[in-house]
Amino acid sequence: MKRTGNLFEQIVERDNLRLAFHKALRGKRDRRDAQQFARRLDQNLAEMAAQVTAGTYPLGRSQQFIVHDPKERIITAPCFAERVLHHGIMNVCEPILDRWLIDDTFACRTGRGRIAALQRAQSYARRFGYFLKLDIRKYFDSILHDRLLARLAWRFKDRRLLELLGAIIGAFRGSLGRGLPIGSLTSQHFANCYLGGLDRLIKEELRIKGYVRYMDDMALWSDSRPCLRSALTAVGAFLRDELGLELKASPYLNRTAHGMDFLGCRLYRQHKILSRRSRRRFRQKLSSLERSYANGDIDAAALQERATALVAFARSGGISSWRFRTTVLQQMEVGGPRARTG
C-alpha cells in the first residue's frame, strides 16, 4: 500500500483545528475546561498550532478514573485541549488508516459499529457449522509502542507526523514502552489498526471466509473443526511473534447451533438475545439508577434519559429482549410512569 505524506500541515491548519474543536465539544459543553478553551478559541487554536509545529506542545495531561463495565477498567481521559488535538489528527489520518482495514473489521469506523458487526456475525452463523471465539489478554495494556509506530510508518511517510504520533503514544507509559490509554480517541484508532495485519492473515493467508473483529473481540466461522483449530494455532503464533500479544487462555470452539456470546449478545442463527452478563448488567444499572433517583442524586429527567439509553442498548440490532425488559422494569419504580422506556 502506498504511503501518504504531507499531512502534518493539514493537521495544524486553522480550519481543521476549528472543526476538531467542535467535535471535541460534543457532550462536553458543560465542562469547565471546554468553556475556558472556547472563550479564547482563536488564540488557543493558534497557540496549539504553533506549539505542535515547534514540537513543544505538552502531552499527557489527563484524568484517570475507574469504571466497572463489567470488569474494572482504568479510564484515562485527556484534557479538553488535548482532545481537540486528537480530533485534529484523526480528521486527517482516519481515512488513511481506514483504507488499510478489511470489510470485516467494525470498531471505530464510520457507518459500521456494534450493530453492523452483530448483523455480519449472524450472517456467518447461518452459513457455517462451527465458530471459534477469541479475545486478547489485556489488549490495550499490552500494545508495544515500537511495533505500533513501525506499523504507522507503513501508512505514513511524513516525518513530522510520525514524530507527533510517537510523542502521543510515548506520553502514556513511555518508560515501559507498552500500553495505550483507554479513553483516548487516538488510542482507539491505533489499537484498531494494530491488528490489521492479523485480519489479513486470517482472510488472505488462512482463507477463513467467516470472520468478524470488533477491536480485540474476534470470531471465526467454518464448516470444519480442524480448520478452526489450525487457525487458532496460527493466530496465536502471529500475535505472539509479530505483535507481542497473547490470547486469553480459554478460546471457545463450538457448533453455531449452540449459540455464541458476542458483543453483549447470545447469537444464534435466527435470533439474538442478551447474554447472561448483559442481563445482569442491565439489572444492576437500573437498580443503581433507581437508588440515585430515590436519594435525590438525579432528577426525573436524568432518570428517564439514562433508563431509555439502557433500554435502547438492550433492544438494538434486533435483539429479542422484550420479555426480559418488561419483567425487570415491572419490578422497579423505574418502569413506572416516570420512565416509559419499554
Coordinates of C-alpha atoms in Angstrom, one line a residue:
M1 CA 0.0 0.0 0.0
K2 CA 1.3 3.4 -1.0
R3 CA 2.5 5.5 2.0
T4 CA 1.0 9.0 2.4
G5 CA 2.9 12.2 3.1
N6 CA 2.5 15.9 3.5
L7 CA -0.2 15.5 6.2
F8 CA 1.3 17.5 9.1
E9 CA 0.4 20.9 7.6
Q10 CA -3.2 19.7 7.2
I11 CA -3.4 18.9 10.9
V12 CA -2.3 22.3 12.1
E13 CA -4.3 24.2 9.6
R14 CA -6.7 26.6 11.2
D15 CA -10.0 25.2 9.7
N16 CA -9.0 21.7 10.6
L17 CA -8.4 22.6 14.3
R18 CA -11.6 24.6 14.4
L19 CA -13.5 21.5 13.1
A20 CA -11.7 19.4 15.7
F21 CA -12.8 21.8 18.5
H22 CA -16.4 21.4 17.5
K23 CA -16.1 17.6 17.5
A24 CA -14.3 17.6 20.9
L25 CA -17.1 19.8 22.3
R26 CA -19.9 17.3 21.7
G27 CA -21.2 16.2 25.0
K28 CA -18.6 18.4 26.9
R29 CA -20.3 21.8 26.7
D30 CA -20.9 21.9 30.5
R31 CA -17.3 21.1 31.4
R32 CA -15.3 24.0 32.8
D33 CA -12.1 23.3 30.7
A34 CA -14.2 23.2 27.5
Q35 CA -15.8 26.5 28.3
Q36 CA -12.4 28.1 29.2
F37 CA -11.0 26.9 25.9
A38 CA -13.9 28.3 24.0
R39 CA -13.6 31.8 25.5
R40 CA -10.2 32.2 23.8
L41 CA -10.8 29.9 20.9
D42 CA -8.8 31.6 18.1
Q43 CA -5.9 32.3 20.4
N44 CA -5.9 28.7 21.8
L45 CA -6.0 27.2 18.4
A46 CA -3.2 29.5 17.1
E47 CA -1.1 28.6 20.2
M48 CA -1.8 24.9 19.7
A49 CA -0.7 25.0 16.0
A50 CA 2.5 26.9 16.9
Q51 CA 3.4 24.6 19.7
V52 CA 2.7 21.4 17.7
T53 CA 4.7 22.8 14.8
A54 CA 7.6 23.5 17.1
G55 CA 7.4 20.2 18.9
T56 CA 6.7 21.8 22.3
Y57 CA 3.1 21.0 22.8
P58 CA 2.6 19.5 26.3
L59 CA 1.1 16.0 26.0
G60 CA -0.2 13.5 28.5
R61 CA -2.4 15.9 30.6
S62 CA -5.3 13.6 31.7
Q63 CA -7.6 12.5 34.4
Q64 CA -7.9 8.9 35.5
F65 CA -10.9 7.1 37.0
I66 CA -12.1 3.6 37.4
V67 CA -15.2 2.1 35.9
H68 CA -16.7 -1.4 36.3
D69 CA -18.3 -2.3 32.9
P70 CA -18.4 -5.1 33.8
K71 CA -14.8 -5.7 34.9
E72 CA -12.7 -3.0 36.4
R73 CA -11.0 -0.7 33.9
I74 CA -8.9 2.4 34.3
I75 CA -10.0 5.2 32.0
T76 CA -7.5 7.9 31.1
A77 CA -9.4 10.9 29.8
P78 CA -7.2 13.6 28.1
C79 CA -7.8 17.2 29.0
F80 CA -10.1 19.1 26.6
A81 CA -7.3 20.9 24.7
E82 CA -5.6 17.5 24.0
R83 CA -8.9 16.1 22.9
V84 CA -9.0 18.9 20.3
L85 CA -5.6 17.9 19.1
H86 CA -6.5 14.3 18.8
H87 CA -9.6 15.1 16.8
G88 CA -7.5 17.3 14.5
I89 CA -5.1 14.4 13.9
M90 CA -7.8 11.9 13.2
N91 CA -9.7 14.3 10.9
V92 CA -6.7 13.9 8.6
C93 CA -5.4 10.4 9.4
E94 CA -8.5 8.4 10.0
P95 CA -9.4 8.0 6.3
I96 CA -5.9 6.7 5.5
L97 CA -5.9 4.2 8.4
D98 CA -9.4 3.1 7.5
R99 CA -8.4 2.2 3.9
W100 CA -5.9 -0.4 5.4
L101 CA -8.7 -2.2 7.3
I102 CA -10.7 -5.1 5.8
D103 CA -14.5 -5.1 5.5
D104 CA -14.9 -7.5 8.4
T105 CA -13.5 -5.1 11.0
F106 CA -16.1 -2.9 12.6
A107 CA -14.9 -0.9 15.6
C108 CA -14.1 2.9 15.3
R109 CA -15.3 3.1 11.7
T110 CA -17.9 5.4 10.3
G111 CA -21.1 3.6 9.2
R112 CA -20.2 0.4 11.0
G113 CA -20.1 -0.2 14.7
R114 CA -21.6 -2.8 17.0
I115 CA -24.9 -3.4 15.3
A116 CA -23.3 -3.9 11.9
A117 CA -20.8 -6.3 13.5
L118 CA -23.7 -8.3 15.0
Q119 CA -25.5 -8.5 11.7
R120 CA -22.4 -9.7 9.9
A121 CA -21.7 -12.2 12.6
Q122 CA -25.3 -13.6 12.4
S123 CA -25.0 -13.9 8.6
Y124 CA -21.9 -16.1 9.1
A125 CA -23.6 -18.1 11.8
R126 CA -26.3 -19.0 9.3
R127 CA -23.8 -20.2 6.8
F128 CA -21.3 -22.2 8.8
G129 CA -21.5 -25.1 11.3
Y130 CA -18.8 -24.1 13.7
F131 CA -17.4 -21.0 15.3
L132 CA -14.2 -20.0 17.2
K133 CA -14.4 -17.1 19.6
L134 CA -11.1 -15.4 20.5
D135 CA -10.1 -12.5 22.8
I136 CA -6.7 -10.9 23.6
R137 CA -5.4 -10.8 27.1
K138 CA -5.2 -7.2 28.4
Y139 CA -5.1 -5.8 24.9
F140 CA -4.7 -2.1 25.4
D141 CA -2.2 -2.6 28.2
S142 CA -0.1 -4.9 26.0
I143 CA 0.4 -3.0 22.8
L144 CA 4.1 -2.4 22.1
H145 CA 4.9 1.2 21.2
D146 CA 7.8 0.4 18.9
R147 CA 5.8 -2.1 16.9
L148 CA 2.8 0.2 16.7
L149 CA 5.0 3.0 15.4
A150 CA 6.5 0.7 12.9
R151 CA 3.1 -0.1 11.5
L152 CA 2.1 3.6 11.4
A153 CA 5.3 4.2 9.4
W154 CA 4.0 1.8 6.9
R155 CA 1.0 4.0 6.4
F156 CA 2.6 7.5 6.7
K157 CA 5.9 8.9 5.4
D158 CA 5.5 12.3 6.9
R159 CA 8.4 12.6 9.4
R160 CA 6.8 15.4 11.5
L161 CA 3.5 13.5 11.7
L162 CA 5.3 10.3 12.8
E163 CA 7.2 12.3 15.5
L164 CA 3.9 13.7 16.7
L165 CA 2.2 10.3 16.8
G166 CA 5.2 8.9 18.6
A167 CA 5.1 11.7 21.2
I168 CA 1.4 11.0 21.8
I169 CA 2.0 7.2 22.2
G170 CA 5.0 7.7 24.4
A171 CA 3.2 10.1 26.7
F172 CA 1.5 7.1 28.2
R173 CA 3.9 4.6 29.9
G174 CA 6.7 5.7 27.8
S175 CA 9.2 4.3 30.2
L176 CA 7.6 0.9 29.8
G177 CA 7.2 1.1 26.0
R178 CA 3.9 -0.7 26.2
G179 CA 0.3 0.2 26.5
L180 CA -2.3 2.6 25.2
P181 CA -4.7 4.6 27.5
I182 CA -8.4 3.5 27.3
G183 CA -10.4 6.7 26.8
S184 CA -8.4 8.4 24.1
L185 CA -9.6 8.9 20.5
T186 CA -6.2 8.2 19.1
S187 CA -5.8 5.1 21.2
Q188 CA -9.0 3.6 19.8
H189 CA -7.8 4.1 16.2
F190 CA -4.2 3.0 16.9
A191 CA -5.4 -0.2 18.7
N192 CA -7.9 -1.0 15.9
C193 CA -5.2 -0.7 13.3
Y194 CA -2.6 -2.6 15.3
L195 CA -4.5 -5.8 14.4
G196 CA -4.8 -5.0 10.7
G197 CA -2.1 -7.5 9.9
L198 CA -3.9 -10.2 11.8
D199 CA -7.1 -9.5 9.8
R200 CA -5.2 -10.0 6.6
L201 CA -3.5 -13.2 7.9
I202 CA -6.9 -14.7 8.7
K203 CA -8.7 -13.6 5.5
E204 CA -5.9 -13.8 2.9
E205 CA -3.5 -16.5 4.1
L206 CA -5.7 -18.8 6.2
R207 CA -8.6 -18.2 3.8
I208 CA -11.2 -18.1 6.6
K209 CA -14.4 -16.9 4.9
G210 CA -16.3 -16.2 8.1
Y211 CA -14.6 -13.6 10.3
V212 CA -15.6 -10.6 12.3
R213 CA -13.5 -8.4 14.5
Y214 CA -14.7 -5.7 16.9
M215 CA -11.5 -4.2 18.4
D216 CA -10.0 -7.3 20.1
D217 CA -13.1 -9.4 20.1
M218 CA -12.8 -11.8 17.2
A219 CA -14.9 -14.7 15.9
L220 CA -14.1 -17.1 13.1
W221 CA -16.6 -19.5 11.3
S222 CA -16.1 -22.6 9.3
D223 CA -17.7 -25.9 8.5
S224 CA -14.6 -27.7 9.7
R225 CA -13.4 -28.0 13.3
P226 CA -9.8 -28.9 12.2
C227 CA -9.7 -25.7 10.1
L228 CA -10.6 -23.6 13.1
R229 CA -8.1 -25.4 15.3
S230 CA -5.4 -24.8 12.8
A231 CA -6.4 -21.1 12.6
L232 CA -6.2 -20.9 16.4
T233 CA -2.6 -22.1 16.3
A234 CA -1.7 -19.7 13.5
V235 CA -3.4 -16.7 15.1
G236 CA -1.7 -17.4 18.5
A237 CA 1.7 -17.6 16.9
F238 CA 1.2 -14.3 14.8
L239 CA 0.0 -12.4 17.9
R240 CA 3.0 -13.6 20.0
D241 CA 5.7 -13.3 17.3
E242 CA 4.6 -10.2 15.4
L243 CA 2.7 -8.1 17.9
G244 CA 3.8 -9.2 21.3
L245 CA 0.3 -10.2 22.4
E246 CA -1.3 -13.2 24.0
L247 CA -4.7 -14.8 23.5
K248 CA -6.8 -15.3 26.6
A249 CA -6.4 -18.8 27.9
S250 CA -9.9 -20.0 27.0
P251 CA -10.7 -19.8 23.3
Y252 CA -14.1 -21.2 22.6
L253 CA -14.9 -23.6 19.7
N254 CA -18.4 -25.0 19.3
R255 CA -21.3 -25.5 16.9
T256 CA -23.1 -22.4 15.8
A257 CA -26.4 -24.0 16.6
H258 CA -25.5 -23.9 20.3
G259 CA -25.1 -20.1 20.3
M260 CA -22.2 -17.8 20.9
D261 CA -21.7 -14.8 23.3
F262 CA -20.5 -11.8 21.2
L263 CA -20.7 -8.1 21.9
G264 CA -23.2 -8.4 24.7
C265 CA -25.5 -10.8 22.9
R266 CA -26.1 -14.5 22.7
L267 CA -26.0 -15.0 19.0
Y268 CA -28.0 -17.8 17.3
R269 CA -28.6 -18.5 13.6
Q270 CA -32.1 -16.9 13.5
H271 CA -32.2 -14.7 16.6
K272 CA -30.2 -12.8 19.2
I273 CA -30.8 -12.4 22.9
L274 CA -28.9 -10.5 25.6
S275 CA -26.1 -12.5 27.0
R276 CA -26.2 -13.6 30.7
R277 CA -23.6 -10.9 31.6
S278 CA -25.6 -8.2 29.7
R279 CA -28.8 -9.2 31.5
R280 CA -27.0 -8.9 34.9
R281 CA -25.5 -5.5 34.0
F282 CA -28.9 -4.3 32.8
R283 CA -30.5 -5.2 36.2
Q284 CA -27.6 -3.7 38.1
K285 CA -27.6 -0.4 36.3
L286 CA -31.3 0.1 36.5
S287 CA -31.2 -0.7 40.2
S288 CA -28.4 1.9 40.6
L289 CA -30.5 4.5 38.7
E290 CA -33.4 3.8 40.9
R291 CA -31.3 4.3 44.1
S292 CA -29.9 7.5 42.7
Y293 CA -33.3 8.9 42.0
A294 CA -34.7 7.8 45.4
N295 CA -31.7 9.5 47.1
G296 CA -32.2 12.7 45.1
D297 CA -28.9 12.4 43.3
I298 CA -30.6 12.6 39.9
D299 CA -33.8 14.2 38.8
A300 CA -36.7 12.6 36.8
A301 CA -35.4 13.9 33.5
A302 CA -32.0 12.3 34.1
L303 CA -33.6 9.1 35.2
Q304 CA -35.7 9.0 32.1
E305 CA -32.7 9.7 29.8
R306 CA -30.4 7.1 31.3
A307 CA -33.0 4.4 31.6
T308 CA -34.0 5.0 28.0
A309 CA -30.4 4.6 26.9
L310 CA -30.1 1.3 28.7
V311 CA -33.3 0.0 27.1
A312 CA -32.1 1.2 23.7
F313 CA -28.9 -0.9 24.1
A314 CA -31.0 -3.9 25.2
R315 CA -33.2 -3.8 22.1
S316 CA -30.7 -2.5 19.4
G317 CA -29.9 -4.6 16.4
G318 CA -32.9 -6.8 16.6
I319 CA -32.1 -8.3 20.0
S320 CA -35.0 -10.3 21.4
S321 CA -35.3 -8.9 24.9
W322 CA -38.9 -7.6 25.3
R323 CA -40.0 -10.1 27.9
F324 CA -36.8 -9.7 29.9
R325 CA -37.0 -5.9 29.8
T326 CA -40.7 -5.9 30.7
T327 CA -40.1 -8.2 33.7
V328 CA -37.2 -6.1 35.0
L329 CA -39.0 -2.7 34.5
Q330 CA -42.1 -4.0 36.2
Q331 CA -40.1 -5.0 39.3
M332 CA -38.7 -1.4 39.7
E333 CA -40.2 2.0 40.0
V334 CA -38.1 3.0 37.0
G335 CA -40.6 1.1 34.9
G336 CA -43.5 3.2 36.1
P337 CA -45.0 6.4 34.7
R338 CA -41.7 8.4 35.2
A339 CA -39.8 6.3 32.7
R340 CA -41.8 4.8 29.9
T341 CA -39.0 3.0 28.1
G342 CA -40.3 -0.3 27.1

